[in-house]
XYZ file of N, CA and C in Angstrom:
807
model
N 116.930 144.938 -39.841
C 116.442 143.595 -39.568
C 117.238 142.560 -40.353
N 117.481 141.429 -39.446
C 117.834 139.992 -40.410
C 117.236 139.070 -40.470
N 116.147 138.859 -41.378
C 115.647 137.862 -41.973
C 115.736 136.541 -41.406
N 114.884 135.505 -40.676
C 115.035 134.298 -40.661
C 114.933 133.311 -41.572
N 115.023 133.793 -42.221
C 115.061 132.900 -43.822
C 116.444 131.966 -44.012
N 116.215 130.588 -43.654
C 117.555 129.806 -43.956
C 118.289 129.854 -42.746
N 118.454 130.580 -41.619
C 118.932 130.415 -40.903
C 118.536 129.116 -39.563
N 119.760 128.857 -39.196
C 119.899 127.757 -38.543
C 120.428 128.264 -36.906
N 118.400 127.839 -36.401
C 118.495 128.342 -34.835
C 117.655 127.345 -34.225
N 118.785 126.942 -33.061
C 118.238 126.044 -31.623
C 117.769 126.828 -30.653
N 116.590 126.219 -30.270
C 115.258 126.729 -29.207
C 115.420 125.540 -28.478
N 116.151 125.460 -27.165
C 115.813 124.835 -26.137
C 114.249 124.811 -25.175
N 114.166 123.855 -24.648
C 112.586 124.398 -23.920
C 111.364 123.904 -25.163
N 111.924 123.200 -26.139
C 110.887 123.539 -27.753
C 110.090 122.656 -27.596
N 109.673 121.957 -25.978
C 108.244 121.297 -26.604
C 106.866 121.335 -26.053
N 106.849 122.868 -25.379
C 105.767 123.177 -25.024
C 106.055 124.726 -24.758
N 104.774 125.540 -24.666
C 105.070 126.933 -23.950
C 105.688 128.149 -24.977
N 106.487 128.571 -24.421
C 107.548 129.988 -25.332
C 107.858 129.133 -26.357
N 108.364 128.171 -25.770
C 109.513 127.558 -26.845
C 109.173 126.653 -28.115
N 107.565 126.228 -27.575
C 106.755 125.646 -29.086
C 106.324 126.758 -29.883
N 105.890 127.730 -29.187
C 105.020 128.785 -30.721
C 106.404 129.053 -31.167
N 107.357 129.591 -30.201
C 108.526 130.594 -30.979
C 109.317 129.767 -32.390
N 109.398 128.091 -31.682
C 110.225 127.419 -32.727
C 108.833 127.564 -34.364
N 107.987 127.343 -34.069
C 106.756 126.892 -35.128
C 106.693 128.717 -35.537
N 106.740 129.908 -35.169
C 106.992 130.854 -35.666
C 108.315 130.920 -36.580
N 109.191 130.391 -35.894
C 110.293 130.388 -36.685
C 110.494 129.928 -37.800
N 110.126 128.473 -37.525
C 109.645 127.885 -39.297
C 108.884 128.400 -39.767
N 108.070 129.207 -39.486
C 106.673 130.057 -40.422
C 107.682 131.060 -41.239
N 108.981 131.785 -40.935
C 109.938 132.352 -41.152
C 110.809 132.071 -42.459
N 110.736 130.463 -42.375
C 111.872 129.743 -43.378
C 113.283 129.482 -42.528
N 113.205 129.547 -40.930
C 114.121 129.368 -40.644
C 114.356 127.976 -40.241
N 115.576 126.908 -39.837
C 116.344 125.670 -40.180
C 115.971 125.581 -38.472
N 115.076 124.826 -37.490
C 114.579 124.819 -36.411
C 115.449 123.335 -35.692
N 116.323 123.456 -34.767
C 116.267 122.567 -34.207
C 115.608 122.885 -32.536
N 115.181 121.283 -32.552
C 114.071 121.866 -31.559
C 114.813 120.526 -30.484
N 114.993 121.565 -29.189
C 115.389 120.108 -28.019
C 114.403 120.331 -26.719
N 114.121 119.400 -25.962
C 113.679 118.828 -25.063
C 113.864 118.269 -24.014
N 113.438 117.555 -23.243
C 113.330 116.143 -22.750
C 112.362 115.112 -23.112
N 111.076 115.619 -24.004
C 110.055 115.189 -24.358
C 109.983 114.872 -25.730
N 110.887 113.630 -25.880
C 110.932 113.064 -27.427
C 109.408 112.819 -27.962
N 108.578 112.984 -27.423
C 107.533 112.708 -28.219
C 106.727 114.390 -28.280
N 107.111 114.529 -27.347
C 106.664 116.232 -27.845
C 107.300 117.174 -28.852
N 108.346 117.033 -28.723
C 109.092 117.127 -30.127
C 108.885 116.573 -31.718
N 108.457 115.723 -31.748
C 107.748 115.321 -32.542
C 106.751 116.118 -33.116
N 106.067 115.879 -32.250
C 104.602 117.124 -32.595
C 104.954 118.382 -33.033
N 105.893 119.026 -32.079
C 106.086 120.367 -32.448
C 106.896 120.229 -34.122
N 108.057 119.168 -34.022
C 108.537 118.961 -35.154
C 108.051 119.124 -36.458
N 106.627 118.184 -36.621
C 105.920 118.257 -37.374
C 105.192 119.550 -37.327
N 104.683 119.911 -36.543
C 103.870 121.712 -36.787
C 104.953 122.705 -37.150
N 106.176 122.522 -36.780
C 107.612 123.293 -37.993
C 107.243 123.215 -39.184
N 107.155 121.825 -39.793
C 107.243 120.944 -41.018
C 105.869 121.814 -41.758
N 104.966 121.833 -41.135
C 104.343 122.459 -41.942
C 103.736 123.411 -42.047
N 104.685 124.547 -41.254
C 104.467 125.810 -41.311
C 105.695 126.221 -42.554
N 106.307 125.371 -42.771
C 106.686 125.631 -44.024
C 108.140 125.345 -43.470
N 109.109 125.018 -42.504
C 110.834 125.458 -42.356
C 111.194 123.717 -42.319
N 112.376 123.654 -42.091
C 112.765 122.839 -41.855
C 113.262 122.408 -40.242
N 113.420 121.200 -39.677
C 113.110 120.973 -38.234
C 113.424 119.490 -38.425
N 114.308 119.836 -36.514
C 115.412 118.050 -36.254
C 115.373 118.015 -35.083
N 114.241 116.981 -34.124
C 114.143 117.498 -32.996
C 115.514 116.243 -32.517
N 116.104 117.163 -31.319
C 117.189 116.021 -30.710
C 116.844 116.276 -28.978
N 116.001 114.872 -28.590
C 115.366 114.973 -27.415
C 117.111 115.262 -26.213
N 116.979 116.053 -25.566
C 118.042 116.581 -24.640
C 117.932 116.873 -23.674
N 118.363 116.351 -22.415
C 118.419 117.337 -21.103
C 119.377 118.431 -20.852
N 118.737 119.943 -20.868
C 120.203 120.601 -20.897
C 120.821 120.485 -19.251
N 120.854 119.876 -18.527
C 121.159 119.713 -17.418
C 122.085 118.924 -17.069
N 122.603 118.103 -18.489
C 123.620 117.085 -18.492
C 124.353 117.916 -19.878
N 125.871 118.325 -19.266
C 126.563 118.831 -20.166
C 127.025 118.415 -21.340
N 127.213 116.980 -21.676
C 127.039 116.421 -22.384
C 125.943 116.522 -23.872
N 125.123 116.254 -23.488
C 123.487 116.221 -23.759
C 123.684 117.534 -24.680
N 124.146 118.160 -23.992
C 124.603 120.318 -24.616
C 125.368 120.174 -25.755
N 126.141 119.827 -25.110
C 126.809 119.439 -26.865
C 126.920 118.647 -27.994
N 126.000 117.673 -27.647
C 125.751 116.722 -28.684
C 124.773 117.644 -29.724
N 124.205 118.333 -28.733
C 122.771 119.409 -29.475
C 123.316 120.096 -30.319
N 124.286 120.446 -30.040
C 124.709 121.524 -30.909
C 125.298 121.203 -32.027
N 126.201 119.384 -31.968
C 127.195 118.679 -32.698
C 125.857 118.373 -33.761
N 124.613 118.135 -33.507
C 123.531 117.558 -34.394
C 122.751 118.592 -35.034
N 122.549 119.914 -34.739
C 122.009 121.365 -34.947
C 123.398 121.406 -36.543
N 124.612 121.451 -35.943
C 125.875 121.836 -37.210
C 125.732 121.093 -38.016
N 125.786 119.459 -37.827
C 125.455 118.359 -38.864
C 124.797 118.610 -39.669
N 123.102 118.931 -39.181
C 122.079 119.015 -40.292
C 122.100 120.310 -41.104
N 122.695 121.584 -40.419
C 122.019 122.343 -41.250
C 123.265 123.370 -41.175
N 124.650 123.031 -41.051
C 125.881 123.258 -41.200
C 126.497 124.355 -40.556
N 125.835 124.830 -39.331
C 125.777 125.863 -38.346
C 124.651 126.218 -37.229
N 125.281 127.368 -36.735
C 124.364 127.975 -35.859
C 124.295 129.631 -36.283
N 123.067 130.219 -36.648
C 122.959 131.376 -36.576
C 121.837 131.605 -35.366
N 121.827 131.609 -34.553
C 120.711 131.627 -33.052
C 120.850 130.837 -32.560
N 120.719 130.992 -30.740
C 120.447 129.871 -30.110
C 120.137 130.895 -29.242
N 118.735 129.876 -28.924
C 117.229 130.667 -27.978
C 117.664 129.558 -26.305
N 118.293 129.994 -25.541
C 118.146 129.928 -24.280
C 116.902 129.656 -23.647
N 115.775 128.790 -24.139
C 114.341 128.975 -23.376
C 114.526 127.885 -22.454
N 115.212 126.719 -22.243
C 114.417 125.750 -21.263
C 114.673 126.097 -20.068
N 113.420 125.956 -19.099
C 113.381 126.196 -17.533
C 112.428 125.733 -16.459
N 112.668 125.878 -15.507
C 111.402 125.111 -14.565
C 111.748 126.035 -13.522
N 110.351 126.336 -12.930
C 110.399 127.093 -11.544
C 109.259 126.601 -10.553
N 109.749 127.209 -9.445
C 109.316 126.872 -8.251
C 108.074 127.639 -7.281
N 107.617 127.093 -6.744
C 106.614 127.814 -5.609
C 106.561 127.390 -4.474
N 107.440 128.094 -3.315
C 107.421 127.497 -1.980
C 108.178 128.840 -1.157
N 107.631 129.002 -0.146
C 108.650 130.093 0.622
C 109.729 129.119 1.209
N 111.067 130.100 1.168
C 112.326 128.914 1.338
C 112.363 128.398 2.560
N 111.637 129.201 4.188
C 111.900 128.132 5.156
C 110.788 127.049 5.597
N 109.744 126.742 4.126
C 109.197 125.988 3.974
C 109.892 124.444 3.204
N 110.733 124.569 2.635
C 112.186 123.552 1.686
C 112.445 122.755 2.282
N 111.711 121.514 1.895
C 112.373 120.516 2.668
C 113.950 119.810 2.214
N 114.154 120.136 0.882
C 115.577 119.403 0.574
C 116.011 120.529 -1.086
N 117.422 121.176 -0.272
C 117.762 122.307 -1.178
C 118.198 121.494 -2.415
N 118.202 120.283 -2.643
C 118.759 119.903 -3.747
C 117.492 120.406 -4.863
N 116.608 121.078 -4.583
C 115.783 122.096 -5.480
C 116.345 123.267 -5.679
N 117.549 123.571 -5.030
C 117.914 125.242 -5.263
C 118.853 124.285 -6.983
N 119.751 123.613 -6.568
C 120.072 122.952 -7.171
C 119.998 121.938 -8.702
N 118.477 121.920 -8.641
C 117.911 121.606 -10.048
C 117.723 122.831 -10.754
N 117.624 123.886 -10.036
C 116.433 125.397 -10.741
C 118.160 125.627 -10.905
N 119.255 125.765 -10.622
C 120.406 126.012 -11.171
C 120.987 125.522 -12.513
N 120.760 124.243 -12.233
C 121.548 123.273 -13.403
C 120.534 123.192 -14.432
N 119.316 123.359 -14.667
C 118.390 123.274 -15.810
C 118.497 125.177 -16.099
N 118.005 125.746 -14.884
C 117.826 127.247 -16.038
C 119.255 127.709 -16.145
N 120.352 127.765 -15.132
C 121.213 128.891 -15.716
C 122.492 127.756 -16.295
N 122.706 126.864 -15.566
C 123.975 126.547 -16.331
C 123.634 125.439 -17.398
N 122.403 125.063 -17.821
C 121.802 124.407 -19.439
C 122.428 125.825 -20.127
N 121.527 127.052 -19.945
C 122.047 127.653 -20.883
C 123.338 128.611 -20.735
N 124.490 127.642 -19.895
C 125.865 128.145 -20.080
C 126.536 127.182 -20.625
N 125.900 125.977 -20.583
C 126.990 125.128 -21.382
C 126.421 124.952 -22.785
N 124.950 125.118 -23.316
C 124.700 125.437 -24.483
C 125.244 126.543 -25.272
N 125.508 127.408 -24.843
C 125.600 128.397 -25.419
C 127.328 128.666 -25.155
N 128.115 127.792 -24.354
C 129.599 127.412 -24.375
C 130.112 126.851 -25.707
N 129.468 125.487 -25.927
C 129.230 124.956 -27.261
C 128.957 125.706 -28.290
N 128.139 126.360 -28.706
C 127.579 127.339 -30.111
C 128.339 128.348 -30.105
N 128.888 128.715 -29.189
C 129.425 130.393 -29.237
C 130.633 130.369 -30.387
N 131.525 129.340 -30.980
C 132.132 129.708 -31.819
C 131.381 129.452 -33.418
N 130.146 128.772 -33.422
C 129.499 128.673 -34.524
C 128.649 130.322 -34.476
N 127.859 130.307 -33.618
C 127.909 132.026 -33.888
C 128.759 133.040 -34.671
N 130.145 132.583 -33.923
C 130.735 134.299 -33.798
C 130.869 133.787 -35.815
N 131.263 132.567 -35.981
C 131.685 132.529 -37.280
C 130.384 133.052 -37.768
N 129.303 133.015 -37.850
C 127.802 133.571 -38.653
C 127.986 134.860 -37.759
N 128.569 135.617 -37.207
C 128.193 137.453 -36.824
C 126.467 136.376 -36.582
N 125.852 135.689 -35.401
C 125.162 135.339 -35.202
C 123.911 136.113 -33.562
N 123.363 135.612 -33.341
C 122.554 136.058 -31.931
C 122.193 134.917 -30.869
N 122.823 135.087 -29.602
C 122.224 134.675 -28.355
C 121.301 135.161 -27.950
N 120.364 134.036 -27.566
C 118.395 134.765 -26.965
C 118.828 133.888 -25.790
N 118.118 134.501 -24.489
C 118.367 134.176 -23.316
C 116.894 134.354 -22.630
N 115.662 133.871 -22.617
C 114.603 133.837 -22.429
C 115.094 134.101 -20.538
N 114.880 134.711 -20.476
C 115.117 135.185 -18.547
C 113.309 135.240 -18.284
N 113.577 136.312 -17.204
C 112.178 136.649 -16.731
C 112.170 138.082 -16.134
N 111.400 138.463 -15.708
C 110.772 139.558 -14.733
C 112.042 139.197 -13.324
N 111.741 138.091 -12.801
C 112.003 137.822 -11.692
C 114.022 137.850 -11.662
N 114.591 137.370 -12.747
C 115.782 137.734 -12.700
C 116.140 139.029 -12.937
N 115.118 140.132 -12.542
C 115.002 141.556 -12.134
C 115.023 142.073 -11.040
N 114.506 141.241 -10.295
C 113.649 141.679 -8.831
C 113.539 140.655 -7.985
N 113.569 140.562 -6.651
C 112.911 139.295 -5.821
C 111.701 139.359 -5.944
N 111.375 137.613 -5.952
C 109.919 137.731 -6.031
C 109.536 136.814 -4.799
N 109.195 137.038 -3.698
C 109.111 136.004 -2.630
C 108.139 134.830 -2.813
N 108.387 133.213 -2.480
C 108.375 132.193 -3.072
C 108.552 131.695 -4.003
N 109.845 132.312 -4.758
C 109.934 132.126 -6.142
C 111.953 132.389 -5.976
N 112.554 132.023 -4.805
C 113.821 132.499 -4.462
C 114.608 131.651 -4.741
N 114.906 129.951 -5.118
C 115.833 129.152 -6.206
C 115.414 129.980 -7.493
N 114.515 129.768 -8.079
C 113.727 130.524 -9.553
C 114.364 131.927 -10.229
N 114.129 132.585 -8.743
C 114.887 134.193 -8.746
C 116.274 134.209 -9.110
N 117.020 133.244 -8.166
C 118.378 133.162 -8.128
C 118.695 132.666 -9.516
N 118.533 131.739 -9.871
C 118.947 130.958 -11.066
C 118.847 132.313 -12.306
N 117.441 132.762 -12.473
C 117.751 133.847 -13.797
C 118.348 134.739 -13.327
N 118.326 135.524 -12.048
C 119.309 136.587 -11.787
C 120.810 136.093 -12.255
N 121.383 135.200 -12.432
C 122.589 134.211 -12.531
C 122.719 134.409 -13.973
N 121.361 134.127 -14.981
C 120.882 134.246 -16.026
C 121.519 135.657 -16.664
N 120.389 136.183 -16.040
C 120.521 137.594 -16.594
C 122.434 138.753 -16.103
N 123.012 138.407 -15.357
C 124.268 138.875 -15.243
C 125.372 137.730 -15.819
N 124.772 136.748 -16.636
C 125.918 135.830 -17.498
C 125.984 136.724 -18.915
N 125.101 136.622 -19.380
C 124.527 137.034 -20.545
C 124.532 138.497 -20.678
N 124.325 139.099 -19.447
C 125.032 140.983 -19.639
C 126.543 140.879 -19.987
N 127.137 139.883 -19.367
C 128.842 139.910 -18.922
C 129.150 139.471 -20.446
N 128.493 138.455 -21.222
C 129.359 138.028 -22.151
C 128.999 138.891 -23.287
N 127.716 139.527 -22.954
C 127.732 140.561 -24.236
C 128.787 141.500 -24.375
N 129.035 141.828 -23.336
C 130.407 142.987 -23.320
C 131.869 142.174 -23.983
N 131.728 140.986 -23.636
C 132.828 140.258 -24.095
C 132.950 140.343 -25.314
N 131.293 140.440 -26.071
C 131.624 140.201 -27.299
C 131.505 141.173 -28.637
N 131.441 142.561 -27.589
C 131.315 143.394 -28.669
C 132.870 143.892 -29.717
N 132.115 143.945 -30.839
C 133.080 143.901 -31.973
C 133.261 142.808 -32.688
N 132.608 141.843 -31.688
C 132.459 140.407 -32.741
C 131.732 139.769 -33.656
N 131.090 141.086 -33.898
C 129.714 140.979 -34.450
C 128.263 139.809 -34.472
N 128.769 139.545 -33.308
C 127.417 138.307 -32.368
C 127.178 139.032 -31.015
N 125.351 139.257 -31.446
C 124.750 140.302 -30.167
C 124.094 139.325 -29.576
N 123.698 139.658 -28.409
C 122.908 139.090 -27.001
C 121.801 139.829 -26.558
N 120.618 139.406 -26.912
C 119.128 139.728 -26.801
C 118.992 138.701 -25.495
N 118.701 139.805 -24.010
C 117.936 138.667 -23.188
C 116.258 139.555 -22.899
N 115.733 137.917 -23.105
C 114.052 138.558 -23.065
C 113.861 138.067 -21.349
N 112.789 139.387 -21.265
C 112.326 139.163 -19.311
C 110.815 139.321 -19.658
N 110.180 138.112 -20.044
C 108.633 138.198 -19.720
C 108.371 138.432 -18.670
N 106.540 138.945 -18.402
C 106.150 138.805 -17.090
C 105.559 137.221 -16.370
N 103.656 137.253 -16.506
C 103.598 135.926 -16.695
C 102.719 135.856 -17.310
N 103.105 134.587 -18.533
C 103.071 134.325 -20.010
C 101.574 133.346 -19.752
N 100.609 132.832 -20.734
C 99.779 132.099 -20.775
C 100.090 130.625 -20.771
N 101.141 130.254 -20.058
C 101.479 128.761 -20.869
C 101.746 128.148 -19.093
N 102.064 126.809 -19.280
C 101.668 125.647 -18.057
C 102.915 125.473 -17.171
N 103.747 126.618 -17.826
C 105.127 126.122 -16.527
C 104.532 126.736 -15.062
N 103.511 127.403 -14.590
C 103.525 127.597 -13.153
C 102.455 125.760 -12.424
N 102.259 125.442 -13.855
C 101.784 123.930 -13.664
C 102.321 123.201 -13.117
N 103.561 123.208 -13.561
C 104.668 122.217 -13.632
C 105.947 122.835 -12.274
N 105.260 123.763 -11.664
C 106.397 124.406 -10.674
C 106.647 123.827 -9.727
N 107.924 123.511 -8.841
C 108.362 122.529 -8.307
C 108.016 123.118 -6.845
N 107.251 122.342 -6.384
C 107.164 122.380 -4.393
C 107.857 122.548 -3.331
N 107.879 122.836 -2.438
C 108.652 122.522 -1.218
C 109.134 121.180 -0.886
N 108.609 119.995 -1.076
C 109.092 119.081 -1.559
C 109.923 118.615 -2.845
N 109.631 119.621 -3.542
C 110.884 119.211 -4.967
C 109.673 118.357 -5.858
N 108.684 118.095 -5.779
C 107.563 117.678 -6.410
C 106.637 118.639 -7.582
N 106.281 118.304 -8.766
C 105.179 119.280 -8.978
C 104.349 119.581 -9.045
N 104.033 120.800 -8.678
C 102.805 120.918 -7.757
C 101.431 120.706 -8.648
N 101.445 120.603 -10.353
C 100.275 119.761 -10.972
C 99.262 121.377 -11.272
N 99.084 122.257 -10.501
C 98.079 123.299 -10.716
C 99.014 124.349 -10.873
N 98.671 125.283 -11.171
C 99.149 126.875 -11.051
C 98.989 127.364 -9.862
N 100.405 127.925 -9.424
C 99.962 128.272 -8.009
C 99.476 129.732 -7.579
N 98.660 130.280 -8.691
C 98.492 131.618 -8.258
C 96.960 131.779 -9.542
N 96.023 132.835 -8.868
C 94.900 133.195 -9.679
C 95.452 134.196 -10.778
N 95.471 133.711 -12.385
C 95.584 134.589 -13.321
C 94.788 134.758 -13.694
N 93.642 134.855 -13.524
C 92.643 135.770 -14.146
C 92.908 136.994 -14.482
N 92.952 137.624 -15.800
C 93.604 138.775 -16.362
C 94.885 138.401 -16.046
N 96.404 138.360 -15.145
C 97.007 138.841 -14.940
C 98.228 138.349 -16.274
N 97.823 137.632 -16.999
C 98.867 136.347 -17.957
C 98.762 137.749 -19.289
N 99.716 137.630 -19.934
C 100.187 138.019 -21.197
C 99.921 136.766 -22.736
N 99.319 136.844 -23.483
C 98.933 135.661 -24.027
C 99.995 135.614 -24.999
N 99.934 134.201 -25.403
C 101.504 133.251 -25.887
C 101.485 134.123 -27.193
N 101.000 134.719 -28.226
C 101.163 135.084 -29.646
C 101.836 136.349 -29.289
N 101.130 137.169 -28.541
C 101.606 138.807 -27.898
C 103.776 138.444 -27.197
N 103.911 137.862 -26.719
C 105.054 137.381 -26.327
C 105.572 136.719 -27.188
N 105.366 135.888 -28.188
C 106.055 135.616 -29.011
C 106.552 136.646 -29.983
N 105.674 137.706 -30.654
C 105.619 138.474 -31.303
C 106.727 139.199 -30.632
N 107.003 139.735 -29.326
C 107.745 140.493 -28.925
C 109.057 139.979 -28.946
N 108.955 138.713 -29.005
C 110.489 138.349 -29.035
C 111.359 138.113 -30.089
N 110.243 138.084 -31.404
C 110.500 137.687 -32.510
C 110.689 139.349 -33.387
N 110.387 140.416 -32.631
C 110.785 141.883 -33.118
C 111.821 141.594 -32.205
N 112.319 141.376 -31.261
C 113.896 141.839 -30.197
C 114.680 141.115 -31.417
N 114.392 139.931 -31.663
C 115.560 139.273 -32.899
C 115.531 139.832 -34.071
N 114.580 140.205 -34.265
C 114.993 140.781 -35.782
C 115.855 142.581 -35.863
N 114.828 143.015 -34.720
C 115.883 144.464 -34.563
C 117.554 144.364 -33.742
N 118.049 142.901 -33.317
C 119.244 142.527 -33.021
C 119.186 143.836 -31.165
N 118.137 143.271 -30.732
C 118.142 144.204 -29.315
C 118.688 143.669 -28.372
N 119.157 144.665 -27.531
C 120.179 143.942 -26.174
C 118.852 143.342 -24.932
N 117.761 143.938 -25.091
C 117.035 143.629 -23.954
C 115.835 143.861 -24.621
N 115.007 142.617 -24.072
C 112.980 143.184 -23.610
C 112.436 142.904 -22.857
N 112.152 144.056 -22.094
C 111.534 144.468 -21.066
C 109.737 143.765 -21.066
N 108.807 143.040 -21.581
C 107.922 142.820 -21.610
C 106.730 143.538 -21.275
N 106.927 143.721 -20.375
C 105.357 144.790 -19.739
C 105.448 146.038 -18.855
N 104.840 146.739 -19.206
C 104.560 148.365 -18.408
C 105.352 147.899 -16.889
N 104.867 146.871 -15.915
C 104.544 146.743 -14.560
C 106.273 146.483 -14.637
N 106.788 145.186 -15.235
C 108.497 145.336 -15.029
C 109.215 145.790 -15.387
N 109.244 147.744 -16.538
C 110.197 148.397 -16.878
C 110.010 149.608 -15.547
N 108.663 149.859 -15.093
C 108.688 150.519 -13.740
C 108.890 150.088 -12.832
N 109.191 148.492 -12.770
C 109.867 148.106 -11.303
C 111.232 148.169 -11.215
N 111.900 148.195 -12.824
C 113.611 148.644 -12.728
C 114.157 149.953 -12.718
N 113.189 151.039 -12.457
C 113.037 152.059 -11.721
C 112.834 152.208 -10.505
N 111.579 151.788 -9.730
C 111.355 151.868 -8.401
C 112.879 151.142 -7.749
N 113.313 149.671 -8.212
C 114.464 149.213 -7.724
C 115.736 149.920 -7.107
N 115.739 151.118 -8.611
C 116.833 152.167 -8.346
C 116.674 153.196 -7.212
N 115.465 153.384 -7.224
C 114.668 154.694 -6.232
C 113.999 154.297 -5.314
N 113.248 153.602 -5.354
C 112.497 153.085 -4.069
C 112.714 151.640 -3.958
N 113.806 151.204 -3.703
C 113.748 149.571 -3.526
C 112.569 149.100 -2.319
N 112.520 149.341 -1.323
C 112.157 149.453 -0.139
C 110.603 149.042 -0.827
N 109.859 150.218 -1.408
C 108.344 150.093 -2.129
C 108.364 148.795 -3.126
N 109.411 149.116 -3.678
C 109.031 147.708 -4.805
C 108.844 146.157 -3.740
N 109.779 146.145 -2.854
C 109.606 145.300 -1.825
C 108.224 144.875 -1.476
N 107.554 145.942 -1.225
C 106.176 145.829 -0.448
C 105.007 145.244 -1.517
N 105.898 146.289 -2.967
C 104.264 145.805 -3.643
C 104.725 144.228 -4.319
N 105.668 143.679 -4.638
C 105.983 142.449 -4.772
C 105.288 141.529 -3.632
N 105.568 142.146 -2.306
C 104.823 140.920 -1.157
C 103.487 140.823 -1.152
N 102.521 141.674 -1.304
C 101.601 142.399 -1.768
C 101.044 141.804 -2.652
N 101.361 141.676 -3.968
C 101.304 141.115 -5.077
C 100.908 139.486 -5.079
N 101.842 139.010 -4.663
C 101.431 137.224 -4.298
C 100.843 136.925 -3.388
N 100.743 137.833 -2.034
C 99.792 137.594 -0.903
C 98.704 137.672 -1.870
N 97.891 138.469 -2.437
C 96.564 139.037 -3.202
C 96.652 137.638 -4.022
N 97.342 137.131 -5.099
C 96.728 136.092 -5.832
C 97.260 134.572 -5.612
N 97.077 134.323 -4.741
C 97.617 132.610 -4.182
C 96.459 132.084 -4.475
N 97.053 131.071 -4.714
C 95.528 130.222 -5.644
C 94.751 129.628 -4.542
């Protein structure tokens, strides 16, 4: 294990959800938190719940969707706290609509430029402050950049994009002593299926599916991600249901098919 003590790690996504407990765990750690956004005032808050979980914390409100924006984050992350040892890949937004329901693909298009290429040009930027700290890339993926999940196919695409960037550059970088942990929750207790974007490109304001039981709660998922970083792991798998669907995939694609359609037919809200 390596200690978060003193170390200096950016959590995109940091002002609500994964990305608030994980950063406010992190400072519980002693680790140097920069926390980005779009929600300068949510940052704040979380800022302060860093502050006094004991770490230190610099929120720099950001869209990672403007490349720019990416690297200023990172130019203000080095400033304050004179590096990067982590950078947590969490910010994302997803969708709920079957696709020949879409009225305007410039939604395949947002679920691109916020989940997979925010965290390619973030993590373009940091990658030589890493390699100098023998540091770690976290790549918060999902279940779904595993598997199709039908009405969920910009969403799918984008972490599948996710999850084969972040396989590819780990190979790049072995021997460099900077590893690549990507985490694949299932679905987590927190408000992004709130915030999931419509067939109109709108959001849709509710959750679009009954979780009763079916959610993983935010401390249990944090916890898991916060053992993948400290044991320096290439992957976590999150739950029983998606390390046996990257089996069935191999062997029964066909079944996994069915019980995926299956699956969201049964809980539509």
């Amino acid at each position: 294990m390596r200690p978060m003590q003193g170390k200096s790690v950016i959590v995109t996504g940091a002002s609500a959800g994964i990305g608030e407990a994980l950063a406010v765990a992190l400072a519980a750690r002693g680790a140097n938190v920069t926390l980005a956004a779009r929600d300068a005032r949510a940052l704040e808050r979380v800022q302060a719940r860093c502050e006094a979980a004991g770490g230190k914390a610099l929120a720099v409100p950001t869209d990672v969707g403007d490349p720019e924006a990416c690297r200023l984050l990172v130019e203000r992350a080095v400033a304050a706290f004179g590096g990067v040892d982590v950078l947590v890949n969490n910010a994302g937004v997803t969708m709920h609509a079957r696709f020949e329901d879409v009225k305007d693909l410039g939604l395949f298009e947002r679920l691109m430029r916020i989940n997979y290429l925010g965290a390619v040009h973030c993590t373009f930027h940091a990658l030589p402050y890493l390699k100098a700290r023998k540091g770690l890339l976290v790549a918060i993926s999902s279940l779904t950049g595993k598997t199709g999940v039908p009405t969920r196919t910009g969403y799918a695409a984008s972490k599948h994009a996710m999850q084969g960037f972040f396989d590819s550059l780990r190979i790049e970088l072995l021997g460099s002593g900077t590893d690549v942990l990507v985490v694949s929750p299932g679905f987590v207790a927190t408000d992004i299926r709130a915030h999931a974007l419509g067939a109109e490109g709108q959001p849709l304001g509710k959750s679009p599916r009954d979780e009763e039981g079916a959610t993983m709660d935010l401390d249990t998922c944090v916890a898991l991600i916060l053992r993948g970083m400290e044991r320096r792991q290439r992957e976590v798998v999150m739950t029983l249901a998606g390390r046996v669907g990257q089996v069935l995939k191999l062997v029964a694609p066909g079944l996994l098919d069915r019980l995926a359609a299956r699956a969201i037919r049964g809980k539509q809200a």
